[in-house]
PDB file of C-alpha atoms in Angstrom:
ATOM      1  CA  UNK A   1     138.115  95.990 104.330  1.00  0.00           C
ATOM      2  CA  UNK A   2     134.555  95.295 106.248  1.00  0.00           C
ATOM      3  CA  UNK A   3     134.357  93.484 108.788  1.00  0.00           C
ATOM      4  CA  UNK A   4     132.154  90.352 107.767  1.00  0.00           C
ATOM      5  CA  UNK A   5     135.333  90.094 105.269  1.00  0.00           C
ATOM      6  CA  UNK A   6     137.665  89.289 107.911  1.00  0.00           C
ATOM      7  CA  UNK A   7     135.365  86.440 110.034  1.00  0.00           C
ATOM      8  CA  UNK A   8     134.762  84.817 107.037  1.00  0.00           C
ATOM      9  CA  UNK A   9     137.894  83.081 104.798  1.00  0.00           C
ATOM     10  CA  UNK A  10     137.259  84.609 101.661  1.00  0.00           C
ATOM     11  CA  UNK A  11     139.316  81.498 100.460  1.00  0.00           C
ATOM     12  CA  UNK A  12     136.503  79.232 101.183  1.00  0.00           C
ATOM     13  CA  UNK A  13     133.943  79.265  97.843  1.00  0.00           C
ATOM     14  CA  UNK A  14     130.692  79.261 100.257  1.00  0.00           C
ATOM     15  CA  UNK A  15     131.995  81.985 101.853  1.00  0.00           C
ATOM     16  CA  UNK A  16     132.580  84.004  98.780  1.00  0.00           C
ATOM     17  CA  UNK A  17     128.905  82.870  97.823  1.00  0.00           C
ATOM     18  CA  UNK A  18     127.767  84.378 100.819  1.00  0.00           C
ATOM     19  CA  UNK A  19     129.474  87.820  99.905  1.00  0.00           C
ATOM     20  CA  UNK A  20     128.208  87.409  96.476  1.00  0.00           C
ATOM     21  CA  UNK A  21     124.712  87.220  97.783  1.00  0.00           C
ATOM     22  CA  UNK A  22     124.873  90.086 100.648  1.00  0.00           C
ATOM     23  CA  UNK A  23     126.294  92.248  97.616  1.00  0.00           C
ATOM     24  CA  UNK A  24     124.249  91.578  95.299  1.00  0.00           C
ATOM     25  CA  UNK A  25     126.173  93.199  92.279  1.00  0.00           C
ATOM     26  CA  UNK A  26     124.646  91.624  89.896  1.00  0.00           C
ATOM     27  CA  UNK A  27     120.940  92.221  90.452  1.00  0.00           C
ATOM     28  CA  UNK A  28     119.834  89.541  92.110  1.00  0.00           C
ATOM     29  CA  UNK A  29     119.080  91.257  95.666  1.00  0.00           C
ATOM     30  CA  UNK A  30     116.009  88.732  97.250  1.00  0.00           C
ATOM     31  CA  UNK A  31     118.138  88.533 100.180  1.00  0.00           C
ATOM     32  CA  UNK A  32     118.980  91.988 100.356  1.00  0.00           C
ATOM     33  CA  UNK A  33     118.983  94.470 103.317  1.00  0.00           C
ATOM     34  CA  UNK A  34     118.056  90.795 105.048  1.00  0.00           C
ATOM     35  CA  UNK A  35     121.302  89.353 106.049  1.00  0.00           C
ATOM     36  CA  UNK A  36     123.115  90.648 109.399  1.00  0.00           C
ATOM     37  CA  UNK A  37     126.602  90.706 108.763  1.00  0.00           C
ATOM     38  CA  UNK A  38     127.755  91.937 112.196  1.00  0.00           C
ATOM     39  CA  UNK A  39     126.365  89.351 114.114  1.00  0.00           C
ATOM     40  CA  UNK A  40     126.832  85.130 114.374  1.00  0.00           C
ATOM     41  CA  UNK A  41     122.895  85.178 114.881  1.00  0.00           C
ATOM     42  CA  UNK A  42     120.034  87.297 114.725  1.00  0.00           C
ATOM     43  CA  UNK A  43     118.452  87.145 117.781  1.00  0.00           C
ATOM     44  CA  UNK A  44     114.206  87.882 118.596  1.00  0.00           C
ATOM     45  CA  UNK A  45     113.678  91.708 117.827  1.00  0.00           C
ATOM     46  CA  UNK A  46     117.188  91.478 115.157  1.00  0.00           C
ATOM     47  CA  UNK A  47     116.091  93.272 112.427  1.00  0.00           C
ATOM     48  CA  UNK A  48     117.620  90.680 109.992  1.00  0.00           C
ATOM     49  CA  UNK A  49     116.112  87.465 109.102  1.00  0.00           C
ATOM     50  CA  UNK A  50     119.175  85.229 108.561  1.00  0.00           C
ATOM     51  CA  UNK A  51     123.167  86.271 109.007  1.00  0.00           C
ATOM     52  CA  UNK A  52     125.994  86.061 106.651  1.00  0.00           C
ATOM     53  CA  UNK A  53     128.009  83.145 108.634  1.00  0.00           C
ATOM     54  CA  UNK A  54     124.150  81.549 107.943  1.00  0.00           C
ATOM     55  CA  UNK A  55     123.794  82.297 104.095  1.00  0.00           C
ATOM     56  CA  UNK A  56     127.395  80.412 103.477  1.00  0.00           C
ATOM     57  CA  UNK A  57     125.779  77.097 105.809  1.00  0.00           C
ATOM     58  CA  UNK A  58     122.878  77.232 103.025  1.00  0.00           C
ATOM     59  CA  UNK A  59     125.391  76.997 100.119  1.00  0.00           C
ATOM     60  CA  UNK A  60     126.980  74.630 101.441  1.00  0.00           C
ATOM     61  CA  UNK A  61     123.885  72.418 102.617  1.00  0.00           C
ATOM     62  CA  UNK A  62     122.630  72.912  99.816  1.00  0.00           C
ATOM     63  CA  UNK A  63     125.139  71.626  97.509  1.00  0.00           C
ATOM     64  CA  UNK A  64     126.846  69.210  98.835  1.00  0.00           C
ATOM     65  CA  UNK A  65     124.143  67.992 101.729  1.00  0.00           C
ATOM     66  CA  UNK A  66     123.649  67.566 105.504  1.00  0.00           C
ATOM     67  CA  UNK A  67     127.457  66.703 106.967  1.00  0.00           C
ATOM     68  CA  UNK A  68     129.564  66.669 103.740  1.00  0.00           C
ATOM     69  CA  UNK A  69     132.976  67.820 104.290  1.00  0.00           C
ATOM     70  CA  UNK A  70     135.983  68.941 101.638  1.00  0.00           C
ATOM     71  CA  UNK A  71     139.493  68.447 101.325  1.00  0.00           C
ATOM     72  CA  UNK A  72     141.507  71.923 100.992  1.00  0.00           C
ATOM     73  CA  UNK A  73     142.578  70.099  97.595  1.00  0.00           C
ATOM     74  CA  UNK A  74     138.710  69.304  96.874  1.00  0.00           C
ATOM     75  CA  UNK A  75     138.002  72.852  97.770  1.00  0.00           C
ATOM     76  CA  UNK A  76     140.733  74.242  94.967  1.00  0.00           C
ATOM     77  CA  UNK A  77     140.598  71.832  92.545  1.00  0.00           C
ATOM     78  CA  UNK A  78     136.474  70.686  92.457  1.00  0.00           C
ATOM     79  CA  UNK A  79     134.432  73.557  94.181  1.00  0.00           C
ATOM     80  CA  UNK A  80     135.951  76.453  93.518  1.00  0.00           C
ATOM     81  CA  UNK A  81     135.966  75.562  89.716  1.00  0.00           C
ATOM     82  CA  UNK A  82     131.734  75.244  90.229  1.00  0.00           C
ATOM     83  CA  UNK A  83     131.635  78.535  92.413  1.00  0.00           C
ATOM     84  CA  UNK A  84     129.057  80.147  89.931  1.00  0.00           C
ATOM     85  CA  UNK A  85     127.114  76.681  89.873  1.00  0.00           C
ATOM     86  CA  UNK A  86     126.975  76.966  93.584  1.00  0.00           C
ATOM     87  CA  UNK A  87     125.323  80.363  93.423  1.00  0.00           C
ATOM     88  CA  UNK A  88     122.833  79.702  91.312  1.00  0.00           C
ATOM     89  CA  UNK A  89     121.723  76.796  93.108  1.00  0.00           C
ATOM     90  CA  UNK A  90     121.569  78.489  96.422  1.00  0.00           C
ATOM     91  CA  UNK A  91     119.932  81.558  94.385  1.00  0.00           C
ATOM     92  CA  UNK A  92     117.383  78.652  93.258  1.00  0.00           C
ATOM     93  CA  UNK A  93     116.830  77.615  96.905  1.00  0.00           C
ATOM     94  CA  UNK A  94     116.178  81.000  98.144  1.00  0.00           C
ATOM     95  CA  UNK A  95     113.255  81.737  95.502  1.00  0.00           C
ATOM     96  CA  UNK A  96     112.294  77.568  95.740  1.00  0.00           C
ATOM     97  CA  UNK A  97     111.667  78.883  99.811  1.00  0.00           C
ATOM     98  CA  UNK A  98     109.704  82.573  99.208  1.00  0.00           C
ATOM     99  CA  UNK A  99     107.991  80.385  96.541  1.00  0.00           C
ATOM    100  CA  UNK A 100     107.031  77.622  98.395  1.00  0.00           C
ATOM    101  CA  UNK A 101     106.189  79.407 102.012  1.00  0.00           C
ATOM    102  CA  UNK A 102     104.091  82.504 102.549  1.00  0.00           C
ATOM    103  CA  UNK A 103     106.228  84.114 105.432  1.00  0.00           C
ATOM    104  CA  UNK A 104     109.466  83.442 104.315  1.00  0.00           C
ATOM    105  CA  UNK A 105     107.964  85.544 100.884  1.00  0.00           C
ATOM    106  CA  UNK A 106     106.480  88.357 102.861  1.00  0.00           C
ATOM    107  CA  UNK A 107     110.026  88.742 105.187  1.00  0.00           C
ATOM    108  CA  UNK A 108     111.681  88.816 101.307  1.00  0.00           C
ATOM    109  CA  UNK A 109     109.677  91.478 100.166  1.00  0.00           C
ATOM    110  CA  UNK A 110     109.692  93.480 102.938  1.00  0.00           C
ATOM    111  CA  UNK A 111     105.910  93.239 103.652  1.00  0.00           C
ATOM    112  CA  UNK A 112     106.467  91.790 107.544  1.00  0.00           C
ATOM    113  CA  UNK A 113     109.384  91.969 110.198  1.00  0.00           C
ATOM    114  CA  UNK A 114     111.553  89.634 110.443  1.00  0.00           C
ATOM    115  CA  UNK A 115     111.030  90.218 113.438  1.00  0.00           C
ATOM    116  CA  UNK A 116     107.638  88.912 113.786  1.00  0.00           C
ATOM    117  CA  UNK A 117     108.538  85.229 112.517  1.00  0.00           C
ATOM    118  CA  UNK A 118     110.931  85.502 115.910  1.00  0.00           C
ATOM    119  CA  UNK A 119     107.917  87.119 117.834  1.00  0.00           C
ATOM    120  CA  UNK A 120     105.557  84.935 119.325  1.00  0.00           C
ATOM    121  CA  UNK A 121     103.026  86.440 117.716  1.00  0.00           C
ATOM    122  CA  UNK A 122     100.479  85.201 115.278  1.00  0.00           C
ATOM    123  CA  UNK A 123     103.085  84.900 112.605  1.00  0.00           C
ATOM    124  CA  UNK A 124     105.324  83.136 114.740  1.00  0.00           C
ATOM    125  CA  UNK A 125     107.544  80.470 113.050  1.00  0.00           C
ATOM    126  CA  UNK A 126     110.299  77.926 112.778  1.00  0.00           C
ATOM    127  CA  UNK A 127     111.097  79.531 109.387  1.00  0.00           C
ATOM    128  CA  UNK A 128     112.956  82.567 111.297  1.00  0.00           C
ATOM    129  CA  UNK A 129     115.629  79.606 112.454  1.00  0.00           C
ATOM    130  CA  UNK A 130     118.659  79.008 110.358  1.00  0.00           C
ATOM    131  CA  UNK A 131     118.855  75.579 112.113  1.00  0.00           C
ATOM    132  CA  UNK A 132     115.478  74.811 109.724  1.00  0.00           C
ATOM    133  CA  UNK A 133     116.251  76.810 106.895  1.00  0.00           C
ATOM    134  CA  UNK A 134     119.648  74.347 106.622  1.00  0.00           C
ATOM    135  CA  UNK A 135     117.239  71.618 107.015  1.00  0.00           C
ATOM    136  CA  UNK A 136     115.472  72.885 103.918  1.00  0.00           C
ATOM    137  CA  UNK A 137     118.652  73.308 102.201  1.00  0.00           C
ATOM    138  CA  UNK A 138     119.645  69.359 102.901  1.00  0.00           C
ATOM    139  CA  UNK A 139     116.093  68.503 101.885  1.00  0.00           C
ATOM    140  CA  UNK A 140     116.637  70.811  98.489  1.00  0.00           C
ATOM    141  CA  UNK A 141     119.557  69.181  97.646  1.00  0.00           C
ATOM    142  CA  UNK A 142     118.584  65.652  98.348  1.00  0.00           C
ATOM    143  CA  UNK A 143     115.632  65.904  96.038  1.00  0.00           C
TER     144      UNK A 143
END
């Protein structure tokens, strides 16, 4: 079993989001060969742009908002029954962002670095932070 597996409770439906998302099995790979799944953060010259404990934050944010919490019987009987409503929506927020902002698009693709968002240079910028990508996410969801 990998490794990201056992850090993250598969019996929690964000974190199975996350894996669904890091796997992409079923085509839909904008995030992939982006998320570090070794690490709790990506750090300046990380070649990642967000992590995997990160992606299952953004589901979460951005479904149920900035400081919900669940019930273990919420999280069997309401979310996990929604699970593939969930991934959509934070599939949705991930183009919405690439859409919406020019260096989060060109980290996507593959045309810059993650790196380079975390590198003081002339692309420097708060979109390499997961602290404002969640913000996002709460925004997404609240509108």
């Amino acid at each position: 079993m990998p490794q990201r597996l056992a850090r993250l409770d598969q019996r929690n439906v964000f974190n199975r989001v996350a894996t669904s998302l890091y796997e992409a099995h079923d085509g839909w790979d904008v995030l992939e060969g982006k998320i570090d799944d070794d690490s709790a953060y990506v750090t300046q010259r990380n070649p990642y742009w967000t992590t995997y404990r990160d992606v299952a934050a953004v589901a979460q944010v951005a479904w149920l908002g900035y400081g919900s919490r669940w019930t273990p019987n919420k999280e069997q009987s309401l979310l996990a029954a929604q699970e593939n409503e969930i991934l959509a929506n934070v599939r949705e927020f991930y183009e919405m962002l690439a859409e919406a902002f020019t260096d989060v698009e060109d980290v996507l693709s593959g045309e810059i670095e993650p790196s380079e968002l975390r590198g003081g240079g002339s692309r420097t910028s708060l979109l390499s932070s997961s602290t404002t990508i969640r913000a996002l996410a709460s925004a997404f969801h609240d509108l």
